Amino acid sequence: MLRLCGYNPLPMQNLSVSQVQPIRWQDNRLFLLDQRLLPAQEVELDFSDAPGVAGAIRDMVVRGAPAIGITAAYGVVLSAIQHATRQPGAWLEAVQKDIGILLESRPTAINLHWALARMSRLVQAVDRKNPVPELLREAITIHDEDRAANLRMAVYGAALLPSKATVLTHCNTGALATGGYGTALGVIRRAHAEGRLEHVYASETRPWLQGARLTAWELAKERIPVSLLVEGAAASLMQSGRIDWVIVGADRIVANGDVANKIGTYSLAVAARHHGVKFMVVAPTSTFDMNLARGGDIPIEHRPVEEITRIIQQNYQHVTGWNPVFDVTPAELIDAIVTERGVVEYPAEGGVRQLLSGSSSAAL
């Protein structure tokens, strides 16, 4: 069932951008908060070219599907600054090459493809002598639109929660993963501001520990009560009857409503359905990929096995590893997908297509 965004949400007053800002543009340079070092250190790295930005995306300096898309858009601007300065009127081929490098940095997050498709179209249309102003305006617009979408999703998602709700979230979906407010964590922030939230449980999210290092850090900064748990404890927590909703983000949502998200999301959805716990996915419409029919079509990124073996500090012989970064949750396990345009309850292909009517995911 589809509820469009005019379904009488609460007013968006008193919504503010988080004090945590992972992406900053200043003096024709891109500054990224190095999320690998959080919470022990808050260090900004600055970038002046697109290959450096692609490396930052690949190496997890910045992560979270919306933030990756925004960062890549600024990467295109850096490319234009670099090449248009050196090759006035002949920079186009070099910028297109850099777009290809950015595109290869993370395969699963569709926001990366969406943002680069948008920037690529503009690259073909801008002033050949001075492309930078128009490209920079577009990148800033992508950043601002994501932040505005976060604020709308926060209202729609919070309206679904009961009073004094206790929720479980996975990975990091806050300001660090977006343009400055959050998707799933934005809903949690809004519910807390309304006095509707009792407590948050955050999974550690192994092996990179985004929940332990990033989500807990963000929630603590906002004075939102949070408890950490290992992934293996989630089903037992649901069995205890303390969880009302599981709230997660998404890296790609396909036409039938299947959702790719951080590895471990699927098992949470299975456990939630078994225990009668509601399951919510919060993502902007830029996360939808209508070119893919079902979740099995989504390319799943695998990362180095050393990310697992490094944790246990062992060098086993004759032991291999399996380290997918994402899994796919079938639409039938999802109670609601919340977007900036509205809420799809019990998603199926018809509801998703109705929500996105008039637009579709861009592709290079």
mmCIF file of C-alpha atoms in Angstrom:
data_model
loop_
_atom_site.group_PDB
_atom_site.id
_atom_site.type_symbol
_atom_site.label_atom_id
_atom_site.label_comp_id
_atom_site.label_asym_id
_atom_site.label_seq_id
_atom_site.Cartn_x
_atom_site.Cartn_y
_atom_site.Cartn_z
ATOM 1 C CA MET A 1 0.000 0.000 0.000
ATOM 2 C CA LEU A 2 1.254 3.469 -0.897
ATOM 3 C CA ARG A 3 0.945 6.534 1.272
ATOM 4 C CA LEU A 4 2.076 9.603 -0.623
ATOM 5 C CA CYS A 5 3.849 12.394 1.194
ATOM 6 C CA GLY A 6 0.669 14.360 1.787
ATOM 7 C CA TYR A 7 -0.721 11.764 4.172
ATOM 8 C CA ASN A 8 -0.820 14.273 7.047
ATOM 9 C CA PRO A 9 2.701 14.059 8.471
ATOM 10 C CA LEU A 10 3.701 16.084 11.516
ATOM 11 C CA PRO A 11 5.090 19.556 10.746
ATOM 12 C CA MET A 12 8.789 19.833 9.936
ATOM 13 C CA GLN A 13 9.460 22.616 12.399
ATOM 14 C CA ASN A 14 12.441 22.403 14.727
ATOM 15 C CA LEU A 15 14.351 20.106 12.383
ATOM 16 C CA SER A 16 18.001 21.098 12.210
ATOM 17 C CA VAL A 17 21.065 19.784 10.449
ATOM 18 C CA SER A 18 23.293 17.648 12.650
ATOM 19 C CA GLN A 19 26.459 19.116 14.101
ATOM 20 C CA VAL A 20 28.242 16.172 12.467
ATOM 21 C CA GLN A 21 29.197 17.102 8.884
ATOM 22 C CA PRO A 22 31.252 14.507 6.975
ATOM 23 C CA ILE A 23 31.478 16.424 3.660
ATOM 24 C CA ARG A 24 32.628 20.023 3.271
ATOM 25 C CA TRP A 25 33.522 22.133 0.220
ATOM 26 C CA GLN A 26 35.797 25.127 0.697
ATOM 27 C CA ASP A 27 38.165 27.088 -1.553
ATOM 28 C CA ASN A 28 37.797 24.654 -4.442
ATOM 29 C CA ARG A 29 38.820 21.686 -2.304
ATOM 30 C CA LEU A 30 36.811 18.833 -0.831
ATOM 31 C CA PHE A 31 37.172 18.024 2.852
ATOM 32 C CA LEU A 32 36.052 14.632 4.186
ATOM 33 C CA LEU A 33 35.858 13.558 7.803
ATOM 34 C CA ASP A 34 37.926 10.356 7.950
ATOM 35 C CA GLN A 35 35.340 7.919 9.280
ATOM 36 C CA ARG A 36 37.933 5.155 9.682
ATOM 37 C CA LEU A 37 39.386 6.996 12.675
ATOM 38 C CA LEU A 38 36.152 7.740 14.528
ATOM 39 C CA PRO A 39 35.419 7.990 17.387
ATOM 40 C CA ALA A 40 39.020 8.123 18.635
ATOM 41 C CA GLN A 41 40.023 10.970 16.318
ATOM 42 C CA GLU A 42 38.157 13.587 14.297
ATOM 43 C CA VAL A 43 40.433 14.214 11.309
ATOM 44 C CA GLU A 44 39.515 15.918 8.031
ATOM 45 C CA LEU A 45 41.308 14.943 4.832
ATOM 46 C CA ASP A 46 41.341 17.313 1.876
ATOM 47 C CA PHE A 47 41.206 16.362 -1.794
ATOM 48 C CA SER A 48 42.004 18.192 -5.014
ATOM 49 C CA ASP A 49 41.453 15.544 -7.714
ATOM 50 C CA ALA A 50 38.940 12.879 -8.685
ATOM 51 C CA PRO A 51 41.217 9.812 -8.344
ATOM 52 C CA GLY A 52 41.906 10.827 -4.752
ATOM 53 C CA VAL A 53 38.171 11.094 -4.101
ATOM 54 C CA ALA A 54 37.616 7.671 -5.691
ATOM 55 C CA GLY A 55 40.262 6.248 -3.369
ATOM 56 C CA ALA A 56 38.561 7.835 -0.371
ATOM 57 C CA ILE A 57 35.262 6.207 -1.352
ATOM 58 C CA ARG A 58 36.880 2.830 -1.978
ATOM 59 C CA ASP A 59 38.917 2.931 1.253
ATOM 60 C CA MET A 60 35.920 3.886 3.441
ATOM 61 C CA VAL A 61 37.062 7.403 4.364
ATOM 62 C CA VAL A 62 33.490 8.250 3.436
ATOM 63 C CA ARG A 63 30.710 5.635 3.391
ATOM 64 C CA GLY A 64 26.941 5.471 3.320
ATOM 65 C CA ALA A 65 25.140 5.465 -0.026
ATOM 66 C CA PRO A 66 23.899 9.107 -0.049
ATOM 67 C CA ALA A 67 27.249 10.457 1.192
ATOM 68 C CA ILE A 68 29.096 8.446 -1.460
ATOM 69 C CA GLY A 69 26.928 9.996 -4.187
ATOM 70 C CA ILE A 70 27.446 13.530 -2.887
ATOM 71 C CA THR A 71 31.195 12.988 -2.574
ATOM 72 C CA ALA A 72 31.431 11.660 -6.129
ATOM 73 C CA ALA A 73 29.582 14.720 -7.444
ATOM 74 C CA TYR A 74 32.170 16.982 -5.833
ATOM 75 C CA GLY A 75 34.848 14.701 -7.302
ATOM 76 C CA VAL A 76 33.604 15.616 -10.777
ATOM 77 C CA VAL A 77 33.935 19.296 -9.894
ATOM 78 C CA LEU A 78 37.531 18.746 -8.772
ATOM 79 C CA SER A 79 38.219 16.998 -12.065
ATOM 80 C CA ALA A 80 36.832 19.961 -14.003
ATOM 81 C CA ILE A 81 38.889 22.417 -11.969
ATOM 82 C CA GLN A 82 42.050 20.395 -12.593
ATOM 83 C CA HIS A 83 41.631 19.706 -16.298
ATOM 84 C CA ALA A 84 39.807 22.826 -17.494
ATOM 85 C CA THR A 85 42.582 24.931 -15.973
ATOM 86 C CA ARG A 86 45.272 22.972 -17.792
ATOM 87 C CA GLN A 87 43.366 22.266 -20.995
ATOM 88 C CA PRO A 88 40.860 25.084 -21.659
ATOM 89 C CA GLY A 89 38.373 23.899 -24.234
ATOM 90 C CA ALA A 90 39.864 20.370 -24.326
ATOM 91 C CA TRP A 91 39.125 19.017 -20.858
ATOM 92 C CA LEU A 92 36.058 16.901 -21.640
ATOM 93 C CA GLU A 93 37.814 13.583 -22.314
ATOM 94 C CA ALA A 94 39.882 13.834 -19.109
ATOM 95 C CA VAL A 95 36.808 14.572 -16.987
ATOM 96 C CA GLN A 96 34.908 11.658 -18.531
ATOM 97 C CA LYS A 97 37.832 9.380 -17.684
ATOM 98 C CA ASP A 98 37.717 10.589 -14.075
ATOM 99 C CA ILE A 99 33.968 9.920 -13.941
ATOM 100 C CA GLY A 100 34.751 6.344 -14.934
ATOM 101 C CA ILE A 101 37.287 6.062 -12.107
ATOM 102 C CA LEU A 102 34.747 7.394 -9.609
ATOM 103 C CA LEU A 103 32.102 5.021 -10.927
ATOM 104 C CA GLU A 104 34.269 1.982 -10.184
ATOM 105 C CA SER A 105 34.969 2.919 -6.552
ATOM 106 C CA ARG A 106 31.967 1.068 -4.992
ATOM 107 C CA PRO A 107 29.714 -1.232 -7.069
ATOM 108 C CA THR A 108 26.616 -1.704 -4.888
ATOM 109 C CA ALA A 109 25.515 1.787 -3.792
ATOM 110 C CA ILE A 110 23.240 3.062 -6.565
ATOM 111 C CA ASN A 111 23.451 6.666 -5.298
ATOM 112 C CA LEU A 112 26.987 6.743 -6.713
ATOM 113 C CA HIS A 113 25.706 5.828 -10.188
ATOM 114 C CA TRP A 114 22.768 8.232 -9.857
ATOM 115 C CA ALA A 115 24.906 11.229 -8.877
ATOM 116 C CA LEU A 116 27.533 10.547 -11.539
ATOM 117 C CA ALA A 117 24.859 10.124 -14.223
ATOM 118 C CA ARG A 118 23.465 13.495 -13.234
ATOM 119 C CA MET A 119 26.893 15.146 -13.318
ATOM 120 C CA SER A 120 27.800 13.390 -16.580
ATOM 121 C CA ARG A 121 24.757 14.793 -18.339
ATOM 122 C CA LEU A 122 25.711 18.290 -17.223
ATOM 123 C CA VAL A 123 29.331 17.793 -18.301
ATOM 124 C CA GLN A 124 28.022 17.360 -21.845
ATOM 125 C CA ALA A 125 26.012 20.601 -21.675
ATOM 126 C CA VAL A 126 28.133 23.115 -19.761
ATOM 127 C CA ASP A 127 30.196 25.983 -21.121
ATOM 128 C CA ARG A 128 33.258 24.325 -22.674
ATOM 129 C CA LYS A 129 35.478 27.251 -21.695
ATOM 130 C CA ASN A 130 34.432 27.485 -18.048
ATOM 131 C CA PRO A 131 32.557 24.392 -16.803
ATOM 132 C CA VAL A 132 33.332 24.736 -13.103
ATOM 133 C CA PRO A 133 30.612 27.164 -11.898
ATOM 134 C CA GLU A 134 27.740 25.102 -13.321
ATOM 135 C CA LEU A 135 29.172 21.795 -12.137
ATOM 136 C CA LEU A 136 29.785 23.166 -8.651
ATOM 137 C CA ARG A 137 26.213 24.481 -8.465
ATOM 138 C CA GLU A 138 24.930 21.023 -9.395
ATOM 139 C CA ALA A 139 27.063 19.255 -6.791
ATOM 140 C CA ILE A 140 25.898 21.680 -4.104
ATOM 141 C CA THR A 141 22.301 21.129 -5.256
ATOM 142 C CA ILE A 142 22.720 17.341 -4.932
ATOM 143 C CA HIS A 143 24.085 17.896 -1.414
ATOM 144 C CA ASP A 144 21.255 20.255 -0.431
ATOM 145 C CA GLU A 145 18.563 18.021 -1.942
ATOM 146 C CA ASP A 146 19.789 15.042 0.049
ATOM 147 C CA ARG A 147 19.680 17.022 3.281
ATOM 148 C CA ALA A 148 16.145 18.216 2.528
ATOM 149 C CA ALA A 149 15.073 14.650 1.677
ATOM 150 C CA ASN A 150 16.485 13.464 5.005
ATOM 151 C CA LEU A 151 14.367 15.990 6.865
ATOM 152 C CA ARG A 152 11.172 14.914 5.094
ATOM 153 C CA MET A 153 11.874 11.224 5.623
ATOM 154 C CA ALA A 154 12.460 11.870 9.308
ATOM 155 C CA VAL A 155 8.928 13.230 9.658
ATOM 156 C CA TYR A 156 7.265 10.423 7.698
ATOM 157 C CA GLY A 157 9.177 7.651 9.435
ATOM 158 C CA ALA A 158 8.739 9.003 12.954
ATOM 159 C CA ALA A 159 4.975 9.194 12.377
ATOM 160 C CA LEU A 160 4.907 5.383 12.009
ATOM 161 C CA LEU A 161 6.340 4.734 15.467
ATOM 162 C CA PRO A 162 4.258 4.201 18.602
ATOM 163 C CA SER A 163 4.788 6.429 21.602
ATOM 164 C CA LYS A 164 7.731 5.470 23.821
ATOM 165 C CA ALA A 165 9.144 3.310 21.041
ATOM 166 C CA THR A 166 12.233 1.176 21.401
ATOM 167 C CA VAL A 167 14.043 0.544 18.136
ATOM 168 C CA LEU A 168 16.962 -1.462 16.798
ATOM 169 C CA THR A 169 19.197 -0.084 14.040
ATOM 170 C CA HIS A 170 22.056 -1.542 12.035
ATOM 171 C CA CYS A 171 25.199 0.004 10.504
ATOM 172 C CA ASN A 172 25.340 3.823 10.347
ATOM 173 C CA THR A 173 22.650 5.868 8.620
ATOM 174 C CA GLY A 174 23.079 9.250 10.273
ATOM 175 C CA ALA A 175 24.694 12.522 9.286
ATOM 176 C CA LEU A 176 27.936 10.657 8.578
ATOM 177 C CA ALA A 177 26.253 8.590 5.860
ATOM 178 C CA THR A 178 24.247 11.402 4.238
ATOM 179 C CA GLY A 179 24.150 15.098 3.450
ATOM 180 C CA GLY A 180 23.855 16.070 7.085
ATOM 181 C CA TYR A 181 20.863 14.608 8.975
ATOM 182 C CA GLY A 182 20.343 10.910 8.339
ATOM 183 C CA THR A 183 17.978 8.351 6.835
ATOM 184 C CA ALA A 184 17.134 5.667 9.420
ATOM 185 C CA LEU A 185 18.996 7.641 12.076
ATOM 186 C CA GLY A 186 17.165 10.761 10.923
ATOM 187 C CA VAL A 187 13.863 9.040 11.776
ATOM 188 C CA ILE A 188 15.315 8.152 15.178
ATOM 189 C CA ARG A 189 16.516 11.721 15.762
ATOM 190 C CA ARG A 190 13.075 13.091 14.857
ATOM 191 C CA ALA A 191 11.253 10.591 17.090
ATOM 192 C CA HIS A 192 13.524 11.548 19.978
ATOM 193 C CA ALA A 193 12.893 15.263 19.387
ATOM 194 C CA GLU A 194 9.136 14.576 19.536
ATOM 195 C CA GLY A 195 9.455 12.664 22.807
ATOM 196 C CA ARG A 196 8.278 9.457 21.097
ATOM 197 C CA LEU A 197 11.502 7.472 21.536
ATOM 198 C CA GLU A 198 12.328 5.425 24.633
ATOM 199 C CA HIS A 199 15.603 3.785 23.642
ATOM 200 C CA VAL A 200 17.823 2.779 20.712
ATOM 201 C CA TYR A 201 19.762 -0.455 20.356
ATOM 202 C CA ALA A 202 22.589 -0.355 17.826
ATOM 203 C CA SER A 203 24.344 -3.431 16.480
ATOM 204 C CA GLU A 204 28.133 -3.285 16.340
ATOM 205 C CA THR A 205 28.060 -3.971 12.565
ATOM 206 C CA ARG A 206 31.110 -6.110 11.988
ATOM 207 C CA PRO A 207 33.723 -6.180 10.611
ATOM 208 C CA TRP A 208 34.080 -2.379 10.234
ATOM 209 C CA LEU A 209 32.033 -1.668 13.387
ATOM 210 C CA GLN A 210 30.073 1.230 11.881
ATOM 211 C CA GLY A 211 27.404 0.800 14.560
ATOM 212 C CA ALA A 212 29.848 0.770 17.441
ATOM 213 C CA ARG A 213 32.182 3.472 16.154
ATOM 214 C CA LEU A 214 29.805 5.761 14.266
ATOM 215 C CA THR A 215 26.142 5.275 15.210
ATOM 216 C CA ALA A 216 26.819 5.139 18.946
ATOM 217 C CA TRP A 217 29.064 8.199 18.596
ATOM 218 C CA GLU A 218 26.419 10.193 16.710
ATOM 219 C CA LEU A 219 23.628 9.245 19.120
ATOM 220 C CA ALA A 220 25.789 10.095 22.131
ATOM 221 C CA LYS A 221 26.477 13.529 20.625
ATOM 222 C CA GLU A 222 22.702 14.035 20.317
ATOM 223 C CA ARG A 223 22.092 12.783 23.894
ATOM 224 C CA ILE A 224 19.871 9.983 22.553
ATOM 225 C CA PRO A 225 19.889 6.911 24.845
ATOM 226 C CA VAL A 226 21.647 4.042 23.060
ATOM 227 C CA SER A 227 22.874 0.546 23.921
ATOM 228 C CA LEU A 228 25.298 -1.478 21.802
ATOM 229 C CA LEU A 229 24.887 -5.165 21.067
ATOM 230 C CA VAL A 230 26.678 -7.731 18.946
ATOM 231 C CA GLU A 231 24.798 -8.981 15.900
ATOM 232 C CA GLY A 232 24.334 -12.398 17.458
ATOM 233 C CA ALA A 233 22.279 -10.881 20.295
ATOM 234 C CA ALA A 234 19.637 -9.251 18.080
ATOM 235 C CA ALA A 235 17.220 -12.208 17.870
ATOM 236 C CA SER A 236 17.354 -12.718 21.617
ATOM 237 C CA LEU A 237 16.643 -9.021 22.155
ATOM 238 C CA MET A 238 13.592 -9.257 19.891
ATOM 239 C CA GLN A 239 12.479 -12.390 21.726
ATOM 240 C CA SER A 240 12.504 -10.390 24.963
ATOM 241 C CA GLY A 241 9.706 -8.208 23.575
ATOM 242 C CA ARG A 242 11.600 -4.934 23.968
ATOM 243 C CA ILE A 243 11.838 -3.950 20.273
ATOM 244 C CA ASP A 244 8.974 -2.216 18.441
ATOM 245 C CA TRP A 245 10.693 -1.491 15.113
ATOM 246 C CA VAL A 246 13.911 -2.352 13.308
ATOM 247 C CA ILE A 247 14.930 0.733 11.291
ATOM 248 C CA VAL A 248 17.655 0.531 8.636
ATOM 249 C CA GLY A 249 18.856 2.376 5.562
ATOM 250 C CA ALA A 250 19.549 1.040 2.072
ATOM 251 C CA ASP A 251 22.240 1.078 -0.581
ATOM 252 C CA ARG A 252 19.953 0.004 -3.418
ATOM 253 C CA ILE A 253 16.212 -0.711 -3.741
ATOM 254 C CA VAL A 254 14.999 -2.427 -6.914
ATOM 255 C CA ALA A 255 11.677 -2.460 -8.736
ATOM 256 C CA ASN A 256 9.975 -5.203 -6.700
ATOM 257 C CA GLY A 257 10.927 -3.582 -3.367
ATOM 258 C CA ASP A 258 13.888 -5.851 -2.514
ATOM 259 C CA VAL A 259 16.564 -3.963 -0.584
ATOM 260 C CA ALA A 260 20.359 -4.253 -0.538
ATOM 261 C CA ASN A 261 21.872 -2.982 2.689
ATOM 262 C CA LYS A 262 24.775 -3.647 5.023
ATOM 263 C CA ILE A 263 25.487 -7.346 5.586
ATOM 264 C CA GLY A 264 23.382 -8.561 8.514
ATOM 265 C CA THR A 265 20.244 -6.664 7.504
ATOM 266 C CA TYR A 266 18.593 -9.743 6.004
ATOM 267 C CA SER A 267 19.046 -11.790 9.176
ATOM 268 C CA LEU A 268 17.528 -8.940 11.199
ATOM 269 C CA ALA A 269 14.504 -8.904 8.883
ATOM 270 C CA VAL A 270 14.030 -12.675 9.238
ATOM 271 C CA ALA A 271 14.257 -12.451 13.021
ATOM 272 C CA ALA A 272 11.922 -9.457 13.100
ATOM 273 C CA ARG A 273 9.242 -11.258 11.107
ATOM 274 C CA HIS A 274 9.509 -14.334 13.364
ATOM 275 C CA HIS A 275 9.098 -12.225 16.506
ATOM 276 C CA GLY A 276 6.380 -9.892 15.206
ATOM 277 C CA VAL A 277 8.669 -6.840 15.120
ATOM 278 C CA LYS A 278 8.031 -4.201 12.441
ATOM 279 C CA PHE A 279 10.770 -3.575 9.871
ATOM 280 C CA MET A 280 11.353 -0.150 8.257
ATOM 281 C CA VAL A 281 13.729 0.855 5.457
ATOM 282 C CA VAL A 282 14.478 4.577 5.103
ATOM 283 C CA ALA A 283 16.094 5.819 1.877
ATOM 284 C CA PRO A 284 15.796 8.686 -0.617
ATOM 285 C CA THR A 285 14.400 7.964 -4.074
ATOM 286 C CA SER A 286 17.924 8.300 -5.488
ATOM 287 C CA THR A 287 18.533 4.872 -3.892
ATOM 288 C CA PHE A 288 15.951 3.184 -6.152
ATOM 289 C CA ASP A 289 17.158 1.328 -9.232
ATOM 290 C CA MET A 290 14.175 0.608 -11.450
ATOM 291 C CA ASN A 291 16.456 -0.916 -14.079
ATOM 292 C CA LEU A 292 16.747 -4.045 -11.910
ATOM 293 C CA ALA A 293 13.684 -6.223 -11.382
ATOM 294 C CA ARG A 294 14.661 -8.111 -8.211
ATOM 295 C CA GLY A 295 17.253 -8.245 -5.494
ATOM 296 C CA GLY A 296 19.111 -11.157 -7.038
ATOM 297 C CA ASP A 297 20.182 -8.820 -9.849
ATOM 298 C CA ILE A 298 22.038 -6.437 -7.507
ATOM 299 C CA PRO A 299 25.861 -6.631 -7.708
ATOM 300 C CA ILE A 300 27.155 -7.383 -4.215
ATOM 301 C CA GLU A 301 30.548 -6.000 -3.285
ATOM 302 C CA HIS A 302 33.039 -8.339 -1.603
ATOM 303 C CA ARG A 303 35.927 -6.848 0.315
ATOM 304 C CA PRO A 304 39.329 -8.314 1.294
ATOM 305 C CA VAL A 305 39.253 -11.336 3.600
ATOM 306 C CA GLU A 306 41.871 -9.587 5.751
ATOM 307 C CA GLU A 307 39.078 -7.371 7.102
ATOM 308 C CA ILE A 308 37.847 -10.481 8.937
ATOM 309 C CA THR A 309 41.136 -12.137 9.837
ATOM 310 C CA ARG A 310 42.617 -8.888 11.130
ATOM 311 C CA ILE A 311 39.966 -8.749 13.851
ATOM 312 C CA ILE A 312 40.926 -12.093 15.355
ATOM 313 C CA GLN A 313 44.663 -11.397 14.999
ATOM 314 C CA GLN A 314 45.426 -14.844 13.645
ATOM 315 C CA ASN A 315 47.120 -16.128 10.510
ATOM 316 C CA TYR A 316 45.424 -19.464 9.998
ATOM 317 C CA GLN A 317 46.709 -21.872 7.389
ATOM 318 C CA HIS A 318 44.214 -23.598 5.100
ATOM 319 C CA VAL A 319 41.443 -21.171 6.103
ATOM 320 C CA THR A 320 39.659 -19.069 3.505
ATOM 321 C CA GLY A 321 37.095 -16.331 4.054
ATOM 322 C CA TRP A 322 33.840 -14.938 2.697
ATOM 323 C CA ASN A 323 33.343 -11.208 3.176
ATOM 324 C CA PRO A 324 30.311 -9.734 1.355
ATOM 325 C CA VAL A 325 29.597 -6.148 2.339
ATOM 326 C CA PHE A 326 25.855 -6.261 1.634
ATOM 327 C CA ASP A 327 22.944 -8.668 1.617
ATOM 328 C CA VAL A 328 19.473 -8.481 0.082
ATOM 329 C CA THR A 329 16.258 -8.335 2.124
ATOM 330 C CA PRO A 330 13.170 -9.496 0.183
ATOM 331 C CA ALA A 331 10.290 -7.054 -0.036
ATOM 332 C CA GLU A 332 7.930 -9.465 1.738
ATOM 333 C CA LEU A 333 9.938 -9.041 4.973
ATOM 334 C CA ILE A 334 9.614 -5.233 4.921
ATOM 335 C CA ASP A 335 6.683 -3.417 6.552
ATOM 336 C CA ALA A 336 7.475 0.061 5.236
ATOM 337 C CA ILE A 337 9.869 1.827 2.892
ATOM 338 C CA VAL A 338 10.086 5.512 3.809
ATOM 339 C CA THR A 339 11.201 8.037 1.178
ATOM 340 C CA GLU A 340 11.065 11.805 0.835
ATOM 341 C CA ARG A 341 8.019 11.352 -1.425
ATOM 342 C CA GLY A 342 6.021 9.172 0.928
ATOM 343 C CA VAL A 343 5.777 5.726 2.480
ATOM 344 C CA VAL A 344 5.296 2.400 0.716
ATOM 345 C CA GLU A 345 3.728 -0.064 3.152
ATOM 346 C CA TYR A 346 4.190 -3.778 2.411
ATOM 347 C CA PRO A 347 6.178 -2.897 -0.726
ATOM 348 C CA ALA A 348 5.613 -4.659 -3.990
ATOM 349 C CA GLU A 349 6.430 -3.676 -7.546
ATOM 350 C CA GLY A 350 3.211 -1.761 -8.088
ATOM 351 C CA GLY A 351 3.636 0.394 -4.993
ATOM 352 C CA VAL A 352 7.257 1.210 -5.773
ATOM 353 C CA ARG A 353 6.427 2.138 -9.357
ATOM 354 C CA GLN A 354 3.537 4.323 -8.236
ATOM 355 C CA LEU A 355 5.810 6.154 -5.816
ATOM 356 C CA LEU A 356 8.410 6.759 -8.502
ATOM 357 C CA SER A 357 6.042 7.507 -11.359
ATOM 358 C CA GLY A 358 7.477 10.154 -13.593
ATOM 359 C CA SER A 359 11.090 9.299 -12.783
ATOM 360 C CA SER A 360 13.478 6.390 -12.744
ATOM 361 C CA SER A 361 17.018 5.701 -11.616
ATOM 362 C CA ALA A 362 19.548 7.197 -13.966
ATOM 363 C CA ALA A 363 22.297 5.033 -15.400
ATOM 364 C CA LEU A 364 25.498 5.874 -17.210
#
